């Protein structure tokens, strides 16, 4: 077979999504020699003889069917009779590293990420690459790394001193590192300042990402470009939020006296179907405590699916009330053009205007080809985007927001994107609680308590709260009663008793969970279950008995003080009087964070059944 190969593919019919633009396929070919193409029917020139495993990933856009599955095929090159059609540079001028992906991530699908790096110097070079993935801010992993394919002798580094034993690959069983001989890596020849900055960036990356692969390279020719293919399997646990942005990061460390390290991060949007017109945000899960130190970024992506070019593209996007739309900061956009001045102009420009709770981006006087336009082979040339960030208005409530965009191509009907949703993590708020309790049925009952609460931080409406408290209580009781004991058939011994007791308890209170609801910024209600256990109890009693001799048949009584009694007893116990109660609660003050006062009514299972609690609380 000649070394110039023409590739083609047969695809099943598309199942058009109702109301969506016309469906189409995109393609990603990996030729097995370190090069790739995103054309449908590419032509590729192999530079050496050999057998190559060619892989193809087909992606269905605006299609209700499953993503087509393809199998690798082998291509055998017997002779090299032409070196024409040399590969064009994949990097823009001035770039030395970049990422390319075959599609956006969908749960349970394969994703291929290509890391392209270049030797920009006029000398042979050794160095290393770092690949970071699976962000720590997400509870579950978004990716499983199933394969790394290299074609220029790159090798895995276990640590800074040695590479892996290739026979026991440290990546995974599918990761390909064939024909590489282990050897010690060369020391990085960087000045102290650059080396210090590199270590800081690596440590910061390790904090942001759970997973890292370190790869070494050698014999890098001047001006040469290389590709490394990372095959990732998106996990079922991956966020299902179609507006969520996840990222990967690469660090390129050339071994050169004059070379700084280069960092590249690629953001990807989690999708449930491949739709080029979408809206995404990095704020799908933010910490409310440090909200003012974070950027709320949005990205609107669009594609002209028409049969001709679009000259005007208008994006009308919602702005939630939490944000100050007039303080928008434009981060990037495509097609590249000038920012429109106040007066009308004939050249291409981007205009940004505002209406109530809306930002309107308008690309004027542009030429955006249509994906169904004759002669258009690159779908990327039909796409555009706007990315921006918005500041918060200041004091806001902790509630999720939703935004979507209406995309107008010239005078056509709008395409409505998905919702980009911002959410805040629950966070934890610790509170200090103190107050008094009353039991009306007990005489002189007094109880002071101190405790702590744990709840969601600055919850907007409903939330759960747990509590522990220690209370010290005391009360008294008095009992007057008579005991009559017949002595014989004539006499009865009668004692009139007056018994007074003082109770002292150290009680433990536990609220496993209660539900609370903020009616306003200053008023909240709640309810739940409270458990009580006296961890230490002490009872001091005094009993006085007055003796009277009675002859009932003759209606005769005689007091005899000498037979009066006096008893004094002290008893103690631990972990006794376990009880459970349901309660209702009213809280007045700064309901979400800060100080407030409250009242709680308990109804216990065992007597005494009713207890009142008056408290002050401060949440942090």
Coordinates of C-alpha atoms in Angstrom, one line a residue, residues 30-265:
X30 CA -6.1 9.1 15.1
X31 CA -3.8 7.8 12.4
X32 CA -1.6 5.6 14.7
X33 CA 1.6 7.6 14.0
X34 CA 1.1 10.5 16.4
X35 CA -1.0 12.7 14.0
X36 CA -4.8 13.2 13.8
X37 CA -7.5 14.9 11.8
X38 CA -11.0 16.2 12.4
X39 CA -12.1 16.0 8.7
X40 CA -14.8 13.6 7.6
X41 CA -12.7 12.0 4.8
X42 CA -9.1 12.9 5.5
X43 CA -6.1 12.1 3.4
X44 CA -2.9 11.2 5.4
X45 CA 0.7 10.7 4.4
X46 CA 2.7 8.2 6.5
X47 CA 6.4 9.0 6.7
X48 CA 7.6 5.5 7.5
X49 CA 6.8 1.9 6.6
X50 CA 5.0 -0.2 9.1
X51 CA 1.6 -1.3 10.4
X52 CA -0.6 1.4 12.1
X53 CA -3.7 1.2 14.2
X54 CA -6.2 3.8 13.1
X55 CA -8.9 4.9 15.5
X56 CA -12.0 6.9 14.7
X57 CA -14.5 8.7 17.0
X58 CA -17.8 9.9 15.5
X59 CA -19.9 12.4 17.4
X60 CA -23.6 13.0 16.6
X61 CA -24.8 16.6 17.0
X62 CA -28.5 17.4 17.4
X63 CA -29.2 13.7 17.3
X64 CA -31.5 11.7 19.6
X65 CA -29.7 8.4 18.9
X66 CA -26.7 6.8 20.6
X67 CA -23.2 7.9 19.7
X68 CA -21.9 5.6 17.0
X69 CA -19.3 3.0 18.1
X70 CA -16.3 2.4 15.8
X71 CA -13.5 -0.1 16.0
X72 CA -9.8 0.4 15.3
X73 CA -8.5 -0.7 11.9
X74 CA -5.0 -1.6 10.8
X75 CA -3.3 0.1 7.9
X76 CA -0.1 -1.5 6.5
X77 CA 2.4 0.7 4.7
X78 CA 4.8 -1.3 2.5
X79 CA 6.7 1.6 0.8
X80 CA 7.3 5.3 1.2
X81 CA 7.2 6.9 -2.2
X82 CA 6.1 10.4 -1.3
X83 CA 6.6 12.8 1.6
X84 CA 4.3 15.5 0.3
X85 CA 1.3 16.8 2.2
X86 CA 3.4 17.5 5.3
X87 CA 1.5 18.1 8.5
X88 CA 0.7 21.7 9.2
X89 CA 1.4 23.2 12.6
X90 CA -1.3 22.8 15.2
X91 CA -0.1 25.6 17.4
X92 CA -0.6 29.3 16.8
X93 CA 2.3 31.5 16.5
X94 CA 4.0 32.0 19.9
X95 CA 2.3 29.0 21.4
X96 CA 4.4 26.0 22.6
X97 CA 1.6 23.8 24.1
X98 CA -2.1 23.4 23.6
X99 CA -4.9 20.9 24.1
X100 CA -7.4 19.5 21.5
X101 CA -10.4 17.3 22.3
X102 CA -12.6 15.1 20.1
X103 CA -15.8 16.2 21.8
X104 CA -17.4 17.5 25.0
X105 CA -17.7 15.0 27.9
X106 CA -20.9 12.9 28.3
X107 CA -21.2 10.4 31.1
X108 CA -20.2 6.9 30.1
X109 CA -18.4 8.0 26.9
X110 CA -14.8 8.0 25.7
X111 CA -13.1 11.3 25.4
X112 CA -9.7 11.9 23.7
X113 CA -7.6 14.8 24.7
X114 CA -4.5 15.6 22.6
X115 CA -1.6 17.5 24.2
X116 CA 0.5 19.1 21.5
X117 CA 3.9 20.5 22.5
X118 CA 6.7 22.2 20.5
X119 CA 10.4 22.8 20.8
X120 CA 10.7 26.5 20.1
X121 CA 14.5 26.5 20.4
X122 CA 17.4 25.9 18.0
X123 CA 18.8 23.1 20.0
X124 CA 18.0 19.5 21.0
X125 CA 15.9 19.4 24.1
X126 CA 14.9 17.0 27.0
X127 CA 12.2 17.8 29.5
X128 CA 8.9 16.7 31.1
X129 CA 5.2 17.2 31.0
X130 CA 2.6 17.1 33.8
X131 CA -1.0 16.1 33.1
X132 CA -3.6 16.9 35.8
X133 CA -7.2 15.8 35.9
X134 CA -10.2 15.1 38.3
X135 CA -10.7 18.3 40.2
X136 CA -10.9 18.1 43.9
X137 CA -13.8 20.4 44.2
X138 CA -16.1 17.6 42.9
X139 CA -16.8 14.7 45.2
X140 CA -16.6 12.0 42.6
X141 CA -14.0 11.5 39.8
X142 CA -15.2 12.8 36.4
X143 CA -12.7 10.7 34.4
X144 CA -10.9 7.4 34.4
X145 CA -7.6 7.5 32.4
X146 CA -7.8 4.4 30.2
X147 CA -4.9 4.9 27.8
X148 CA -1.9 7.2 27.0
X149 CA -0.6 6.8 23.5
X150 CA 2.8 8.3 22.7
X151 CA 4.8 8.1 19.4
X152 CA 8.1 9.8 20.1
X153 CA 9.7 7.8 22.9
X154 CA 8.1 9.6 25.8
X155 CA 8.3 7.7 29.1
X156 CA 6.4 7.7 32.4
X157 CA 8.2 9.3 35.4
X158 CA 7.5 7.7 38.8
X159 CA 9.4 10.4 40.7
X160 CA 12.0 13.0 39.9
X161 CA 14.9 10.6 40.0
X162 CA 13.7 7.6 37.9
X163 CA 11.3 6.4 35.3
X164 CA 9.0 3.4 35.6
X165 CA 9.9 -0.1 34.8
X166 CA 8.1 -0.4 31.4
X167 CA 7.3 -4.0 32.0
X168 CA 5.2 -3.0 35.0
X169 CA 3.6 0.1 33.6
X170 CA 2.7 2.6 36.4
X171 CA -0.3 4.1 34.5
X172 CA -2.8 1.4 33.6
X173 CA -2.7 -1.8 31.6
X174 CA -3.9 -0.1 28.5
X175 CA -1.4 2.7 28.5
X176 CA 1.1 2.3 25.7
X177 CA 4.8 3.0 26.2
X178 CA 6.4 0.6 23.7
X179 CA 10.1 0.4 23.0
X180 CA 11.2 2.9 25.7
X181 CA 14.3 2.2 27.7
X182 CA 14.3 3.4 31.3
X183 CA 17.0 5.9 32.3
X184 CA 17.5 8.7 34.8
X185 CA 16.0 12.0 33.8
X186 CA 18.3 15.0 33.3
X187 CA 18.2 17.7 35.9
X188 CA 16.2 20.7 34.9
X189 CA 18.5 23.6 34.0
X190 CA 16.4 26.5 35.2
X191 CA 17.3 29.5 37.2
X192 CA 16.2 29.6 40.8
X193 CA 13.3 32.0 40.3
X194 CA 11.7 30.0 37.6
X195 CA 12.3 26.7 39.5
X196 CA 10.6 28.2 42.6
X197 CA 7.6 29.3 40.5
X198 CA 7.4 25.9 38.9
X199 CA 7.2 24.1 42.2
X200 CA 4.5 26.5 43.4
X201 CA 2.5 25.8 40.3
X202 CA 2.9 22.1 40.7
X203 CA 1.8 22.2 44.3
X204 CA -1.2 24.5 43.5
X205 CA -2.2 22.0 40.7
X206 CA -2.0 19.1 43.1
X207 CA -4.4 20.9 45.4
X208 CA -6.8 21.5 42.6
X209 CA -6.6 18.1 41.0
X210 CA -6.6 14.6 42.5
X211 CA -4.8 12.8 39.7
X212 CA -1.5 13.6 38.0
X213 CA 0.7 11.8 35.3
X214 CA 4.3 12.9 34.8
X215 CA 5.9 12.2 31.4
X216 CA 9.4 12.7 30.3
X217 CA 10.7 13.3 26.7
X218 CA 14.1 13.4 25.0
X219 CA 15.8 14.1 21.7
X220 CA 13.3 16.9 20.9
X221 CA 14.3 18.4 17.6
X222 CA 14.3 22.2 17.1
X223 CA 10.9 23.3 15.8
X224 CA 9.4 19.8 16.1
X225 CA 5.8 19.3 17.3
X226 CA 4.6 16.2 19.1
X227 CA 1.3 14.9 20.2
X228 CA 0.4 12.8 23.2
X229 CA -3.1 11.1 23.2
X230 CA -4.9 10.8 26.6
X231 CA -8.0 8.6 26.4
X232 CA -10.4 9.3 29.2
X233 CA -13.6 7.4 30.1
X234 CA -16.2 9.7 31.6
X235 CA -17.7 8.1 34.8
X236 CA -21.4 7.5 35.5
X237 CA -20.9 9.7 38.6
X238 CA -19.9 12.6 36.5
X239 CA -22.0 15.7 37.2
X240 CA -25.3 15.5 35.2
X241 CA -25.6 19.3 35.2
X242 CA -25.3 20.3 31.5
X243 CA -24.0 23.8 32.5
X244 CA -21.1 22.5 34.6
X245 CA -17.5 23.3 33.5
X246 CA -14.7 20.9 34.4
X247 CA -11.1 21.3 33.5
X248 CA -7.8 19.6 32.9
X249 CA -4.3 21.1 33.1
X250 CA -0.9 20.6 31.5
X251 CA 2.5 21.9 32.6
X252 CA 5.3 21.8 30.0
X253 CA 8.8 22.0 31.4
X254 CA 11.5 22.3 28.8
X255 CA 15.1 21.5 29.8
X256 CA 16.7 24.7 28.8
X257 CA 18.6 27.5 30.5
X258 CA 16.4 30.2 28.9
X259 CA 13.0 28.3 29.0
X260 CA 10.2 29.0 31.5
X261 CA 7.6 26.4 32.2
X262 CA 4.3 26.8 30.3
X263 CA 0.9 26.1 31.8
X264 CA -2.2 25.3 29.8
X265 CA -5.7 24.6 31.1

